[in-house]
CSV table of C-alpha atoms in Angstrom, one decimal:
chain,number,residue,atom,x,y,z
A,1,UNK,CA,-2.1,21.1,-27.5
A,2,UNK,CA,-4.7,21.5,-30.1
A,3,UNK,CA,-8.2,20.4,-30.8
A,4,UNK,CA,-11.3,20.8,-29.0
A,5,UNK,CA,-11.1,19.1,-25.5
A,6,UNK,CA,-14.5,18.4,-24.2
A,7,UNK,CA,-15.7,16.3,-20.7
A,8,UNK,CA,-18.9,14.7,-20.2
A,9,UNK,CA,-20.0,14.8,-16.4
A,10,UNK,CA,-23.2,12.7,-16.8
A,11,UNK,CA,-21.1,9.9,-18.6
A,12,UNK,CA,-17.4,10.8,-17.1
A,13,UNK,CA,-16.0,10.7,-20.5
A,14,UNK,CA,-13.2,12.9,-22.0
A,15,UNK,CA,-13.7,13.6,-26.1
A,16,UNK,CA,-10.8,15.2,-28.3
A,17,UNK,CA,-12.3,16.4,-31.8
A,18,UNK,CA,-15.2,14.2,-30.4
A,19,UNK,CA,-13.1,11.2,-30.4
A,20,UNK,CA,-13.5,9.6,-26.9
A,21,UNK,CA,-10.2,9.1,-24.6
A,22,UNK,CA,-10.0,6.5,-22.2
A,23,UNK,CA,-9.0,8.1,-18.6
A,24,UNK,CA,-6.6,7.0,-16.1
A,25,UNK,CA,-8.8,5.8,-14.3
A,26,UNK,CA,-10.1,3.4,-16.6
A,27,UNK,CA,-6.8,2.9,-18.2
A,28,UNK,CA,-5.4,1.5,-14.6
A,29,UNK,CA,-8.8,-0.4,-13.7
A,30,UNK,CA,-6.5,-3.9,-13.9
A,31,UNK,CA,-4.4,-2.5,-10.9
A,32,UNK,CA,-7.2,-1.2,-8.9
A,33,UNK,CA,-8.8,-3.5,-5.9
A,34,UNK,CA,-12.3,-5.4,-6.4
A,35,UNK,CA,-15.3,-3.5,-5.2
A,36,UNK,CA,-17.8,-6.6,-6.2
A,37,UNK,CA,-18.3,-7.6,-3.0
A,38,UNK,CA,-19.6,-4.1,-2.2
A,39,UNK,CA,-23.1,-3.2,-2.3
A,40,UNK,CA,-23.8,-1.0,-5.1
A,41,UNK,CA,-25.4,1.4,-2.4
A,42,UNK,CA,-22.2,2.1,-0.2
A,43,UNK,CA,-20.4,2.7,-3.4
A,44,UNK,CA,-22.7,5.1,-4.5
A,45,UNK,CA,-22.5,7.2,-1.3
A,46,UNK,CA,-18.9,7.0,-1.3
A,47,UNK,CA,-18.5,8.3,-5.0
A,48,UNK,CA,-21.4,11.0,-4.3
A,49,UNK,CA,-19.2,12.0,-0.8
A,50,UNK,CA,-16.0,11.8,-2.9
A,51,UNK,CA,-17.5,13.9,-5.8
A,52,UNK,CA,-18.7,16.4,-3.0
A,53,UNK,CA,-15.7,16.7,-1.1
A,54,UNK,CA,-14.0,17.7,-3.7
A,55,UNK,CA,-16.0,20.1,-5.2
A,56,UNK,CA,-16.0,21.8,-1.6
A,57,UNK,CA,-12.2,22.3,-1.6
A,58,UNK,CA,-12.5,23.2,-5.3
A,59,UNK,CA,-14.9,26.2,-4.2
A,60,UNK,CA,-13.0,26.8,-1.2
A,61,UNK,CA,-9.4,27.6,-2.9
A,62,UNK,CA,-11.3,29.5,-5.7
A,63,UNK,CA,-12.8,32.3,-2.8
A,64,UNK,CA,-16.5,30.6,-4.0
A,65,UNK,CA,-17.7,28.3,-1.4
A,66,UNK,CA,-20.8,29.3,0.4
A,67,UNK,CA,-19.9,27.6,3.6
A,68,UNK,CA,-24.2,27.7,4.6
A,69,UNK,CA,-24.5,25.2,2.0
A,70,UNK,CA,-22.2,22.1,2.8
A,71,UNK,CA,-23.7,19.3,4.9
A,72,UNK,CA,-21.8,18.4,7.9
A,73,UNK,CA,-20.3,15.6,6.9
A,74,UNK,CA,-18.4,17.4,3.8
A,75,UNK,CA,-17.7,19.9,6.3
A,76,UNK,CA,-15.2,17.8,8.3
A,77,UNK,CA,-13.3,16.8,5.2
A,78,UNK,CA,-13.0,20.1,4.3
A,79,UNK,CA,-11.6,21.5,7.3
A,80,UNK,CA,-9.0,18.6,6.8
A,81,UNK,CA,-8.5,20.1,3.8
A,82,UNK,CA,-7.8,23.4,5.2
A,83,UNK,CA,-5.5,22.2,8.2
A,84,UNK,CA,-3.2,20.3,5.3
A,85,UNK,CA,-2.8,23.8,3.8
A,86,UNK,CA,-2.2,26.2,7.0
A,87,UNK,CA,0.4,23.4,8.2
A,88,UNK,CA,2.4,23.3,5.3
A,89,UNK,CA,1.9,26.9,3.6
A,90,UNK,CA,0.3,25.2,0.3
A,91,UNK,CA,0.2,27.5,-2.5
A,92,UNK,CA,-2.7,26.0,-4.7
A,93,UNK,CA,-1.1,26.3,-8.3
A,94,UNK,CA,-3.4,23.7,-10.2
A,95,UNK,CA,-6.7,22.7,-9.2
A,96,UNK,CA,-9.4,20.4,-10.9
A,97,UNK,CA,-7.4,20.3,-13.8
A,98,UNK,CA,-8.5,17.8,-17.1
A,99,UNK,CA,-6.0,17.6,-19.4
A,100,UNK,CA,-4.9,15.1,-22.3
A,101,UNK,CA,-1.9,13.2,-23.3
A,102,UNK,CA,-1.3,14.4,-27.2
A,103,UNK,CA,0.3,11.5,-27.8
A,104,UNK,CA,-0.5,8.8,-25.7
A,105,UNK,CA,-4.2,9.9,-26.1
A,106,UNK,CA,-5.4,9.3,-22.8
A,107,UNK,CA,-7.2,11.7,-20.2
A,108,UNK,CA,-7.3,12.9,-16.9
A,109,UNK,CA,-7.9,15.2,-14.2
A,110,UNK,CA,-5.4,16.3,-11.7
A,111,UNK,CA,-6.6,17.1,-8.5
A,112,UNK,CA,-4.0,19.6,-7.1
A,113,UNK,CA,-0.6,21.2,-8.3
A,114,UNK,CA,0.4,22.5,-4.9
A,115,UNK,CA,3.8,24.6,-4.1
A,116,UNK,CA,5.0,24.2,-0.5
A,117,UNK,CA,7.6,26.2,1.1
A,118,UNK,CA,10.3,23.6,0.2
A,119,UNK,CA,8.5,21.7,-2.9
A,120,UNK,CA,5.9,21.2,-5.3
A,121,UNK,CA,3.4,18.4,-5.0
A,122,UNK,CA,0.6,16.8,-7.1
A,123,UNK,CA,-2.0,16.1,-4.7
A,124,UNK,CA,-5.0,14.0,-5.3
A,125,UNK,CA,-7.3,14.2,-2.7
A,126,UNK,CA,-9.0,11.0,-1.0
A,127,UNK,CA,-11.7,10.3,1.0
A,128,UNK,CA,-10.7,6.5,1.3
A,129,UNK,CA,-8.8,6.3,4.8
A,130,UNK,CA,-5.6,3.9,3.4
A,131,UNK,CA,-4.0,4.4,-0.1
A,132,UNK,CA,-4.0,2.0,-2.3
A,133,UNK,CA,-1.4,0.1,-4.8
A,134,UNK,CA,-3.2,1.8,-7.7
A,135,UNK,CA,-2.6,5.9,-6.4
A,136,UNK,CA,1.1,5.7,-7.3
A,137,UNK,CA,1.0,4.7,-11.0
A,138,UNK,CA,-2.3,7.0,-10.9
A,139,UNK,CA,-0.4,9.9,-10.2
A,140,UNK,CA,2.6,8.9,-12.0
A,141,UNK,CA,0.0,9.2,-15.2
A,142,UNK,CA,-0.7,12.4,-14.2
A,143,UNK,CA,2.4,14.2,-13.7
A,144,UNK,CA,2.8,12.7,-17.5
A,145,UNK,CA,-0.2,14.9,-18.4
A,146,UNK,CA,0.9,17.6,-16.7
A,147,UNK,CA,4.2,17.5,-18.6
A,148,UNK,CA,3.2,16.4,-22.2
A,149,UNK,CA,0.4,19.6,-21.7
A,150,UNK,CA,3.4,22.1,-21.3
A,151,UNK,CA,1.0,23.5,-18.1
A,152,UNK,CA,4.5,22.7,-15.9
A,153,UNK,CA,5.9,26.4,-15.4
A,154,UNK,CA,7.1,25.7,-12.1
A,155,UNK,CA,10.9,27.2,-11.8
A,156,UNK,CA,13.7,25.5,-12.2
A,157,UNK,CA,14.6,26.0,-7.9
A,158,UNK,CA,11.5,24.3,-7.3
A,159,UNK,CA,12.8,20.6,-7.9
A,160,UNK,CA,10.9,17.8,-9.0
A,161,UNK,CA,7.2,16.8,-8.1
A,162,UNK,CA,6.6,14.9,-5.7
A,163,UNK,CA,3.5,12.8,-5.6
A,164,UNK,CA,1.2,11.9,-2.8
A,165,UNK,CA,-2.3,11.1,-1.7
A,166,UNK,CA,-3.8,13.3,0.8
A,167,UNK,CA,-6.0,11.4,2.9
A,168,UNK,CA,-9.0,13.6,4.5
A,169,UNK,CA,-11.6,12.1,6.9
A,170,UNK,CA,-14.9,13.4,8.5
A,171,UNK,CA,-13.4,14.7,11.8
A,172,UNK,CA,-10.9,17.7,10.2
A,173,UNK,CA,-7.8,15.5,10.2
A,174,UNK,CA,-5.2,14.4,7.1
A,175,UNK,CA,-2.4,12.1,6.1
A,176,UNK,CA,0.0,12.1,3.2
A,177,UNK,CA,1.0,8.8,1.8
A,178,UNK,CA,4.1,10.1,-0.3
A,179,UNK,CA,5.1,7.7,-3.7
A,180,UNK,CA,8.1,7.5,-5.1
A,181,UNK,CA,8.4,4.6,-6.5
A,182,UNK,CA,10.0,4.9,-10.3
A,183,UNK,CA,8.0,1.7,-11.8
A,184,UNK,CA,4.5,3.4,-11.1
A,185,UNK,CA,4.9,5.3,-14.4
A,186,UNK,CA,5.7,2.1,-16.5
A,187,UNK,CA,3.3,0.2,-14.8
């Protein structure tokens, strides 16, 4: 990959060579469900407790977290976080990664490349308690990151990814919603 790869966090927008990228997210926003009948005001906590949670794990598998800091409720999610990884041994390989498709000029960024004893996973976490339709062609888009940005050196024994949603909620607890199916890419 070449070119200078920039994100904007005010404006959530990826640039290459300041030329601006649309993300997966955006890129999948026919799939996804419809929010409209939302208040604006529950959306905006759930992003701002999504954005947190995940900046708490972030800090937490980088050594960095000052655990004095988080509020209570991000606390919870994180000790979800941390149950997921002493239960299955996770090896955090990847984490908050952006990256860019080269050729498919799109942009993304992957939550977690994970290595379990038996496999390696690419997480992305969730604060939502059910997944939804749109996760598995989300992550299928991804993984296609992932490989188009050679950052795969996973070896050959490992196997294939396999994709999920980790599901963390405010009392320390997790689920994995596995997908496999092989349309989500061509959707």
């Amino acid at each position: 990959m070449s070119g200078v790869f920039t994100f904007d966090e005010a404006e959530h927008e990826y640039r290459l060579d300041g030329k601006r990228l649309p993300s997966v997210t955006q890129i999948l926003k026919p799939l996804a469900p419809d929010f409209s009948a939302i208040p604006p005001a529950i959306l905006e906590r759930k992003r701002a407790l999504g954005t947190a949670v995940h900046l708490a794990c972030e800090l937490d598998d980088n050594g960095e977290l000052d655990e004095a800091s988080l509020d209570e409720e991000v606390a919870g999610y994180l000790a979800g976080w941390r149950k997921f990884k002493a239960a299955l041994r996770v090896e955090v390989l990847l984490n908050e990664l952006r990256l860019y498709h080269p050729r498919l000029g799109y942009a993304g960024t992957l939550d977690r490349l994970v290595r379990t004893k038996a496999d390696p996973w690419l997480l992305d976490l969730k604060t939502a308690a059910e997944p939804s339709p749109v996760y598995g062609p989300q992550l299928a888009a991804y993984q296609e990151l992932l490989i188009a940005s050679d950052m795969l050196m996973l070896p050959a024994s490992d196997g294939p990814i396999r994709r999920a949603s980790l599901h963390l909620d405010s009392e320390g607890n997790y689920s994995l919603h596995e997908f496999r199916n092989t349309n989500d890419w061509p959707a």
